[in-house]
Tab-separated table of C-alpha atoms in Angstrom:
chain	number	residue	atom	x	y	z
A	21	SER	CA	0.000	0.000	0.000
A	22	PRO	CA	1.157	3.663	-0.391
A	23	TRP	CA	1.201	4.091	3.416
A	24	LYS	CA	3.677	1.209	4.013
A	25	PRO	CA	6.911	3.280	3.737
A	26	LEU	CA	5.469	5.869	6.100
A	27	LEU	CA	4.502	3.201	8.649
A	28	LEU	CA	8.012	1.783	8.537
A	29	LEU	CA	9.445	5.208	9.322
A	30	LEU	CA	7.063	5.826	12.212
A	31	SER	CA	7.359	2.362	13.813
A	32	PRO	CA	10.261	2.024	16.282
A	33	PRO	CA	12.991	-0.401	15.278
A	34	ALA	CA	13.430	-3.723	17.065
A	35	PHE	CA	16.836	-2.617	18.384
A	36	SER	CA	17.773	1.021	18.741
A	37	THR	CA	21.429	2.066	18.815
A	38	THR	CA	20.621	5.432	20.311
A	39	CYS	CA	18.366	4.226	23.115
A	40	ALA	CA	19.785	5.057	26.543
A	41	ARG	CA	18.626	1.753	27.959
A	42	CYS	CA	20.291	-0.252	25.157
A	43	ALA	CA	23.480	1.749	25.502
A	44	GLU	CA	23.543	0.946	29.202
A	45	ASP	CA	23.148	-2.764	28.428
A	46	ARG	CA	26.005	-2.683	25.937
A	47	ARG	CA	28.319	-0.979	28.394
A	48	LEU	CA	30.908	-3.264	29.923
A	49	ARG	CA	30.056	-4.101	33.462
A	50	ARG	CA	32.811	-3.063	35.818
A	51	LYS	CA	33.966	-5.227	38.667
A	52	ARG	CA	32.126	-4.449	41.851
A	53	ALA	CA	34.256	-2.580	44.356
A	54	ILE	CA	34.895	-4.694	47.460
A	55	SER	CA	35.179	-2.962	50.794
A	56	GLU	CA	37.955	-3.740	53.247
A	57	ARG	CA	35.572	-5.595	55.545
A	58	GLN	CA	34.247	-7.724	52.700
A	59	LEU	CA	37.758	-8.373	51.457
A	60	THR	CA	38.659	-10.171	54.679
A	61	ARG	CA	36.360	-12.963	53.566
A	62	TYR	CA	37.974	-13.240	50.140
A	63	PHE	CA	41.652	-12.659	50.882
A	64	VAL	CA	43.047	-15.343	53.185
A	65	ASP	CA	46.805	-15.584	53.699
A	66	GLN	CA	46.835	-18.427	56.261
A	67	ARG	CA	45.105	-21.778	56.250
A	68	LYS	CA	45.351	-24.971	58.303
A	69	VAL	CA	44.810	-28.068	56.174
A	70	ARG	CA	44.596	-31.748	57.051
A	71	VAL	CA	45.620	-33.957	54.139
A	72	VAL	CA	45.215	-37.719	53.931
A	73	GLY	CA	46.488	-39.886	51.101
A	74	GLY	CA	44.212	-42.386	49.458
A	75	GLN	CA	44.107	-45.890	50.864
A	76	GLY	CA	45.563	-48.673	48.777
A	77	GLY	CA	43.275	-51.328	47.386
A	78	GLY	CA	43.264	-54.751	48.989
A	79	GLY	CA	44.777	-57.776	47.351
A	80	SER	CA	42.539	-60.454	45.901
A	81	HIS	CA	42.144	-64.055	47.088
A	82	SER	CA	41.304	-66.273	44.149
A	83	PHE	CA	42.224	-69.622	42.546
A	84	TYR	CA	42.070	-70.277	38.849
A	85	SER	CA	39.620	-72.957	37.842
A	86	GLU	CA	38.141	-74.063	34.502
A	87	PRO	CA	37.040	-77.334	32.925
A	88	ARG	CA	39.831	-79.890	32.722
A	89	LYS	CA	42.022	-77.566	34.793
A	90	VAL	CA	40.604	-77.580	38.288
A	91	PHE	CA	43.824	-76.843	40.177
A	92	GLY	CA	45.056	-73.855	38.176
A	93	GLY	CA	46.800	-72.216	41.104
A	94	PRO	CA	46.356	-68.827	42.747
A	95	ASP	CA	45.420	-65.906	40.487
A	96	GLY	CA	44.525	-63.125	42.932
A	97	GLY	CA	45.902	-59.779	41.720
A	98	ASN	CA	47.406	-56.946	43.718
A	99	GLY	CA	45.422	-53.888	44.703
A	100	GLY	CA	46.021	-50.454	43.272
A	101	ASP	CA	47.955	-47.715	45.070
A	102	GLY	CA	46.119	-44.838	46.702
A	103	GLY	CA	46.275	-41.376	45.164
A	104	HIS	CA	48.485	-38.604	46.500
A	105	VAL	CA	47.403	-35.159	47.672
A	106	ILE	CA	49.507	-32.668	45.695
A	107	LEU	CA	49.779	-28.912	46.201
A	108	LYS	CA	50.269	-27.102	42.893
A	109	ALA	CA	51.166	-23.426	42.537
A	110	ASP	CA	48.921	-21.553	40.123
A	111	GLN	CA	49.456	-17.916	39.193
A	112	GLN	CA	45.708	-17.487	38.643
A	113	MET	CA	45.108	-18.052	42.358
A	114	LYS	CA	45.557	-14.933	44.465
A	115	SER	CA	44.292	-16.106	47.858
A	116	LEU	CA	43.963	-19.186	50.042
A	117	SER	CA	40.225	-18.597	50.447
A	118	SER	CA	39.376	-21.430	48.037
A	119	VAL	CA	41.481	-23.993	49.962
A	120	PHE	CA	39.365	-26.354	52.057
A	121	PRO	CA	40.430	-27.533	55.529
A	122	PHE	CA	40.490	-31.223	54.524
A	123	TYR	CA	41.627	-33.150	51.453
A	124	GLN	CA	41.892	-36.862	50.825
A	125	GLY	CA	43.275	-38.718	47.836
A	126	PHE	CA	41.222	-41.256	45.937
A	127	HIS	CA	41.417	-44.893	47.060
A	128	GLY	CA	42.948	-47.619	44.968
A	129	GLU	CA	40.760	-50.391	43.626
A	130	ARG	CA	40.833	-53.947	44.874
A	131	GLY	CA	42.695	-56.583	42.880
A	132	GLY	CA	40.676	-58.986	40.775
A	133	ARG	CA	40.744	-62.530	39.523
A	134	LYS	CA	42.967	-63.820	36.744
A	135	ASN	CA	45.925	-61.787	38.048
A	136	CYS	CA	44.134	-58.502	37.378
A	137	TYR	CA	45.663	-55.597	39.214
A	138	GLY	CA	43.433	-52.952	40.743
A	139	ALA	CA	43.541	-49.447	39.298
A	140	ASN	CA	45.546	-46.808	41.117
A	141	GLY	CA	43.634	-44.009	42.801
A	142	ALA	CA	43.670	-40.619	41.096
A	143	HIS	CA	45.783	-37.876	42.607
A	144	MET	CA	44.071	-34.964	44.348
A	145	TYR	CA	45.494	-31.646	43.110
A	146	VAL	CA	45.043	-28.563	45.298
A	147	LYS	CA	45.706	-25.241	43.587
A	148	VAL	CA	47.443	-22.663	45.767
A	149	PRO	CA	48.773	-19.189	44.915
A	150	VAL	CA	52.362	-18.641	43.865
A	151	GLY	CA	54.346	-17.727	46.970
A	152	THR	CA	52.682	-20.238	49.293
A	153	LEU	CA	54.827	-21.469	52.163
A	154	VAL	CA	54.059	-24.954	53.524
A	155	LYS	CA	54.885	-25.582	57.173
A	156	GLU	CA	54.600	-28.646	59.406
A	157	ASP	CA	55.139	-28.334	63.157
A	158	GLY	CA	56.619	-24.879	62.627
A	159	LYS	CA	59.205	-26.066	60.074
A	160	VAL	CA	59.159	-25.054	56.416
A	161	VAL	CA	58.786	-28.140	54.225
A	162	ALA	CA	58.049	-26.485	50.871
A	163	ASP	CA	58.160	-23.067	49.237
A	164	LEU	CA	56.105	-22.845	46.048
A	165	THR	CA	57.509	-19.792	44.261
A	166	GLN	CA	57.122	-20.792	40.585
A	167	HIS	CA	54.001	-21.363	38.497
A	168	GLY	CA	53.306	-25.079	38.089
A	169	GLU	CA	55.567	-26.118	40.967
A	170	GLU	CA	54.215	-29.131	42.873
A	171	TYR	CA	54.643	-30.591	46.323
A	172	VAL	CA	53.316	-33.974	47.458
A	173	ALA	CA	51.553	-33.143	50.700
A	174	ALA	CA	50.433	-36.707	51.494
A	175	TYR	CA	51.427	-39.934	49.799
A	176	GLY	CA	48.828	-42.557	49.022
A	177	GLY	CA	49.031	-46.007	50.599
A	178	ALA	CA	50.502	-48.959	48.729
A	179	GLY	CA	48.130	-51.544	47.351
A	180	GLY	CA	47.787	-54.917	49.041
A	181	LYS	CA	49.236	-58.136	47.658
A	182	GLY	CA	47.067	-60.854	46.194
A	183	ASN	CA	47.600	-64.521	46.957
A	184	ARG	CA	49.389	-64.912	43.596
A	185	PHE	CA	52.243	-62.833	45.072
A	186	PHE	CA	52.893	-65.458	47.783
A	187	LEU	CA	53.195	-68.380	45.371
A	188	SER	CA	56.412	-70.357	45.931
A	189	ASN	CA	57.765	-73.870	45.541
A	190	GLU	CA	57.088	-74.531	49.204
A	191	ASN	CA	53.537	-73.153	49.078
A	192	ARG	CA	51.756	-73.982	45.824
A	193	ALA	CA	48.312	-72.917	47.060
A	194	PRO	CA	48.761	-69.820	49.239
A	195	LYS	CA	45.693	-68.407	50.859
A	196	LEU	CA	47.458	-65.361	52.236
A	197	PHE	CA	46.625	-61.882	50.888
A	198	THR	CA	47.164	-58.452	52.424
A	199	PRO	CA	44.914	-55.385	52.643
A	200	GLY	CA	45.922	-52.013	51.259
A	201	GLU	CA	47.955	-49.664	53.408
A	202	PRO	CA	46.383	-46.434	54.670
A	203	GLY	CA	47.514	-43.164	53.158
A	204	GLN	CA	49.822	-40.710	54.829
A	205	GLU	CA	48.104	-38.223	57.121
A	206	ARG	CA	49.544	-34.787	57.880
A	207	VAL	CA	48.434	-31.427	59.257
A	208	LEU	CA	49.967	-28.577	57.282
A	209	HIS	CA	49.919	-24.822	57.718
A	210	LEU	CA	49.763	-22.867	54.467
A	211	GLU	CA	51.091	-19.332	54.586
A	212	LEU	CA	50.845	-16.936	51.662
A	213	LYS	CA	53.561	-14.377	51.054
A	214	THR	CA	52.456	-11.927	48.399
A	215	THR	CA	54.756	-12.122	45.395
A	216	ALA	CA	55.093	-8.640	43.925
A	217	HIS	CA	57.874	-6.666	42.308
A	218	ALA	CA	57.552	-3.562	44.488
A	219	GLY	CA	56.206	-3.061	47.985
A	220	LEU	CA	54.734	0.156	49.367
A	221	VAL	CA	56.062	0.516	52.908
A	222	GLY	CA	54.981	3.288	55.229
A	223	PHE	CA	53.227	4.324	58.412
A	224	PRO	CA	49.418	4.449	58.651
A	225	ASN	CA	47.822	7.329	56.748
A	226	ALA	CA	50.963	7.955	54.701
A	227	GLY	CA	48.907	7.641	51.500
A	228	LYS	CA	49.962	4.189	50.276
A	229	SER	CA	46.457	3.101	49.272
A	230	SER	CA	45.775	6.411	47.531
A	231	LEU	CA	49.041	6.073	45.630
A	232	LEU	CA	48.207	2.518	44.531
A	233	ARG	CA	44.800	3.688	43.309
A	234	ALA	CA	46.493	6.469	41.332
A	235	ILE	CA	49.028	4.287	39.480
A	236	SER	CA	46.967	1.102	38.975
A	237	ARG	CA	43.420	-0.191	38.765
A	238	ALA	CA	43.449	-1.595	42.280
A	239	LYS	CA	40.835	-0.083	44.577
A	240	PRO	CA	41.891	-0.479	48.211
A	241	ALA	CA	39.839	1.274	50.854
A	242	VAL	CA	40.856	4.877	51.565
A	243	ALA	CA	39.837	6.783	54.706
A	244	ALA	CA	41.121	9.430	57.117
A	245	TYR	CA	41.683	7.033	60.016
A	246	PRO	CA	44.725	4.788	60.630
A	247	PHE	CA	44.850	1.102	59.712
A	248	THR	CA	42.314	1.478	56.917
A	249	THR	CA	44.113	-1.215	54.937
A	250	LEU	CA	43.768	-4.542	56.721
A	251	ASN	CA	44.853	-6.822	53.867
A	252	PRO	CA	47.637	-6.571	51.295
A	253	HIS	CA	46.528	-5.315	47.879
A	254	VAL	CA	48.382	-5.888	44.618
A	255	GLY	CA	48.010	-3.406	41.766
A	256	ILE	CA	49.408	-3.858	38.267
A	257	VAL	CA	51.146	-0.952	36.528
A	258	HIS	CA	50.894	-1.304	32.734
A	259	TYR	CA	53.447	0.101	30.315
A	260	GLN	CA	53.236	0.704	26.571
A	261	ASP	CA	55.506	-2.246	25.726
A	262	TYR	CA	53.066	-4.560	27.582
A	263	GLU	CA	55.339	-5.011	30.575
A	264	GLN	CA	53.508	-5.270	33.882
A	265	VAL	CA	54.942	-4.330	37.261
A	266	ALA	CA	53.154	-5.597	40.371
A	267	VAL	CA	53.036	-3.182	43.311
A	268	ALA	CA	51.859	-4.438	46.718
A	269	ASP	CA	50.200	-2.166	49.271
A	270	ILE	CA	51.340	-3.462	52.650
A	271	PRO	CA	49.223	-2.480	55.698
A	272	GLY	CA	50.737	0.328	57.748
A	273	LEU	CA	53.615	-0.395	60.106
A	274	ILE	CA	54.319	1.235	63.454
A	275	LYS	CA	57.169	1.154	65.939
A	276	GLY	CA	57.548	-2.319	67.390
A	277	ALA	CA	55.884	-4.069	64.446
A	278	HIS	CA	58.595	-6.759	64.517
A	279	GLN	CA	57.482	-7.459	68.110
A	280	ASN	CA	53.898	-7.977	66.933
A	281	HIS	CA	52.758	-4.457	67.815
A	282	GLY	CA	49.941	-2.943	65.768
A	283	LEU	CA	49.126	-5.297	62.927
A	284	GLY	CA	52.368	-7.014	63.857
A	285	MET	CA	54.351	-9.543	61.897
A	286	ALA	CA	51.253	-10.861	60.125
A	287	PHE	CA	52.011	-8.529	57.209
A	288	LEU	CA	55.758	-8.049	57.475
A	289	LYS	CA	56.103	-11.409	55.747
A	290	HIS	CA	54.548	-9.956	52.597
A	291	ILE	CA	57.506	-7.575	52.220
A	292	GLU	CA	59.999	-10.468	52.069
A	293	ARG	CA	59.048	-11.364	48.480
A	294	CYS	CA	59.225	-7.790	47.133
A	295	ARG	CA	62.237	-7.231	44.877
A	296	PHE	CA	62.452	-3.503	45.619
A	297	LEU	CA	60.773	-1.209	48.134
A	298	LEU	CA	58.924	2.079	47.834
A	299	TYR	CA	59.069	3.981	51.135
A	300	VAL	CA	56.050	6.292	51.356
A	301	VAL	CA	56.657	9.221	53.713
A	302	ASP	CA	54.096	11.831	54.763
A	303	LEU	CA	55.739	15.192	54.071
A	304	SER	CA	53.196	17.133	56.116
A	305	VAL	CA	54.370	15.758	59.487
A	306	PRO	CA	57.266	17.317	61.421
A	307	GLN	CA	60.645	15.745	60.609
A	308	PRO	CA	59.431	13.219	57.997
A	309	TRP	CA	62.882	11.625	57.772
A	310	ILE	CA	62.262	10.108	61.208
A	311	GLN	CA	59.556	7.945	59.592
A	312	LEU	CA	62.069	6.560	57.116
A	313	GLN	CA	64.549	5.702	59.867
A	314	ASP	CA	61.874	3.932	61.902
A	315	LEU	CA	60.671	1.948	58.887
A	316	LYS	CA	64.168	0.746	58.075
A	317	CYS	CA	64.760	-0.237	61.695
A	318	GLU	CA	61.565	-2.313	61.740
A	319	LEU	CA	62.453	-4.092	58.509
A	320	GLU	CA	66.006	-4.778	59.663
A	321	ALA	CA	64.782	-6.100	63.017
A	322	TYR	CA	62.387	-8.447	61.256
A	323	GLU	CA	64.914	-9.773	58.739
A	324	LYS	CA	68.521	-8.783	58.420
A	325	GLY	CA	69.295	-7.190	55.065
A	326	LEU	CA	65.654	-6.459	54.204
A	327	SER	CA	66.154	-2.686	54.426
A	328	GLU	CA	69.141	-2.834	52.062
A	329	ARG	CA	67.125	-3.799	49.005
A	330	PRO	CA	66.857	-1.366	46.071
A	331	CYS	CA	64.472	1.377	47.088
A	332	VAL	CA	63.210	4.884	46.489
A	333	VAL	CA	61.718	7.377	48.953
A	334	ILE	CA	58.340	8.826	47.970
A	335	GLY	CA	57.414	12.102	49.623
A	336	ASN	CA	53.616	12.163	49.493
A	337	LYS	CA	51.056	14.968	50.030
A	338	THR	CA	52.893	17.770	48.229
A	339	ASP	CA	49.527	19.480	47.808
A	340	LEU	CA	49.816	20.673	51.427
A	341	ALA	CA	51.738	23.837	52.306
A	342	GLN	CA	53.771	22.230	55.099
A	343	SER	CA	54.985	19.527	52.699
A	344	ARG	CA	56.718	22.076	50.473
A	345	ILE	CA	58.659	23.335	53.488
A	346	ASN	CA	59.726	19.856	54.622
A	347	LEU	CA	60.721	18.589	51.150
A	348	PRO	CA	64.184	20.254	50.953
A	349	LEU	CA	64.846	19.250	54.573
A	350	LEU	CA	64.040	15.618	53.749
A	351	ARG	CA	66.397	15.603	50.781
A	352	GLU	CA	69.204	16.883	52.979
A	353	GLN	CA	68.681	14.135	55.573
A	354	VAL	CA	68.145	11.210	53.168
A	355	ALA	CA	70.813	9.661	50.952
A	356	GLU	CA	68.330	7.843	48.680
A	357	ARG	CA	66.502	9.407	45.800
A	358	VAL	CA	63.375	11.311	46.863
A	359	ILE	CA	60.387	11.612	44.528
A	360	ALA	CA	57.899	14.248	45.660
A	361	LEU	CA	54.321	13.760	44.487
A	362	SER	CA	50.688	14.002	45.439
A	363	ALA	CA	48.597	10.866	45.190
A	364	LEU	CA	45.459	12.972	45.662
A	365	THR	CA	46.000	15.337	42.730
A	366	GLY	CA	48.240	13.057	40.627
A	367	ASP	CA	51.061	15.603	40.549
A	368	ASN	CA	54.464	14.205	39.443
A	369	LEU	CA	53.287	10.601	39.105
A	370	GLU	CA	55.198	10.318	35.812
A	371	GLU	CA	58.557	10.522	37.590
A	372	LEU	CA	57.549	7.670	39.887
A	373	LEU	CA	56.353	5.484	36.988
A	374	LEU	CA	59.584	6.041	35.053
A	375	HIS	CA	61.773	5.253	38.048
A	376	LEU	CA	59.623	2.225	38.865
A	377	ARG	CA	60.321	0.904	35.382
A	378	GLU	CA	64.058	1.489	35.860
A	379	LEU	CA	64.003	-0.572	39.061
A	380	TYR	CA	62.060	-3.321	37.291
A	381	ASP	CA	64.451	-3.445	34.312
A	382	THR	CA	67.419	-3.654	36.665
A	383	TYR	CA	65.773	-6.528	38.509
A	384	VAL	CA	65.070	-8.402	35.251
A	385	LYS	CA	68.664	-8.006	34.027
A	386	THR	CA	70.034	-9.183	37.369
A	387	GLU	CA	67.867	-12.291	37.375
A	388	GLN	CA	68.729	-13.164	33.779
A	389	SER	CA	72.451	-12.685	34.401
A	390	GLN	CA	72.240	-15.190	37.251
A	391	GLY	CA	70.441	-17.733	35.055
A	392	GLN	CA	67.103	-17.332	36.836
A	393	SER	CA	63.728	-16.440	35.397
A	394	PRO	CA	62.233	-13.169	36.718
A	395	VAL	CA	58.706	-13.099	38.088
A	396	LYS	CA	56.229	-12.071	35.413
A	397	TRP	CA	52.614	-10.955	35.795
């Protein structure tokens, strides 16, 4: 009809590209921001696990018999071995929250007639994050620092012997057979040490979380009260040549942290795996170089030589008037390089990113010269 083209123009299309509702549906959904209290349920850096290997299958008791061959002799097969419980480091895992408190390997099958062996039990693989430390009775038994590295936490029991195994010239019709052995049982303590290239070290409210939010996509909680950060956060700094540098935000340290004061040694262990350190100092406080001295003393008291790693001093909060007065005084008192910036306004972040890349390139060259593979994200 002559009205058909006009009706097509007036009728709304089945899918509109300019509709606000459709545009909202097409928009990529961003990851929901997790608060610090909620994060305590997801990020777990310690876990107690009881592991039991699979039990071996029992041996079989059988005698071969067929027409015209009644006394065929013993033909009971051996049982299969039990499966192991194996811890495997996986770089996709970032927390021990998915690790259950109990694991057991699969049992081996029982031996069969006609000398048939039972099948071995399958191994139980437990994925843990890279940097997991395995302890038993306070002693370190494994340190999983590389992707794909495995550790047998509990061995499976050996399979039992069938009566065919006990055949001898003295005993032509053995009736003896043995059951499968139980698997190994152990209680292990898993401890996660965050593996990152750089670690942000500083006192509470120095601006570490704000700085990590400014240079990466990590979103740690930020507030005006101390000890806002209760869990380590890892942010990834991306460069144009597709290199990625991992920066860890360590919860704030105070005097006596190595003696378990404040948050204590629970988070000092996360600094051990950092290849270089970023000391974050609040420039607005009187004598900010005292903070740097106290931080180095705490690190040295916790582990000798930890404060001597490659580092840079970051003077934060340059947007405040008092910080501009203390900046030249800090540079006179400190021998290391000082980078003054403001995590709130983003002022002078480029200098930090360039120096961070220099520290990373130096670390990569050092590892390759020693025949080791550097940690990649």
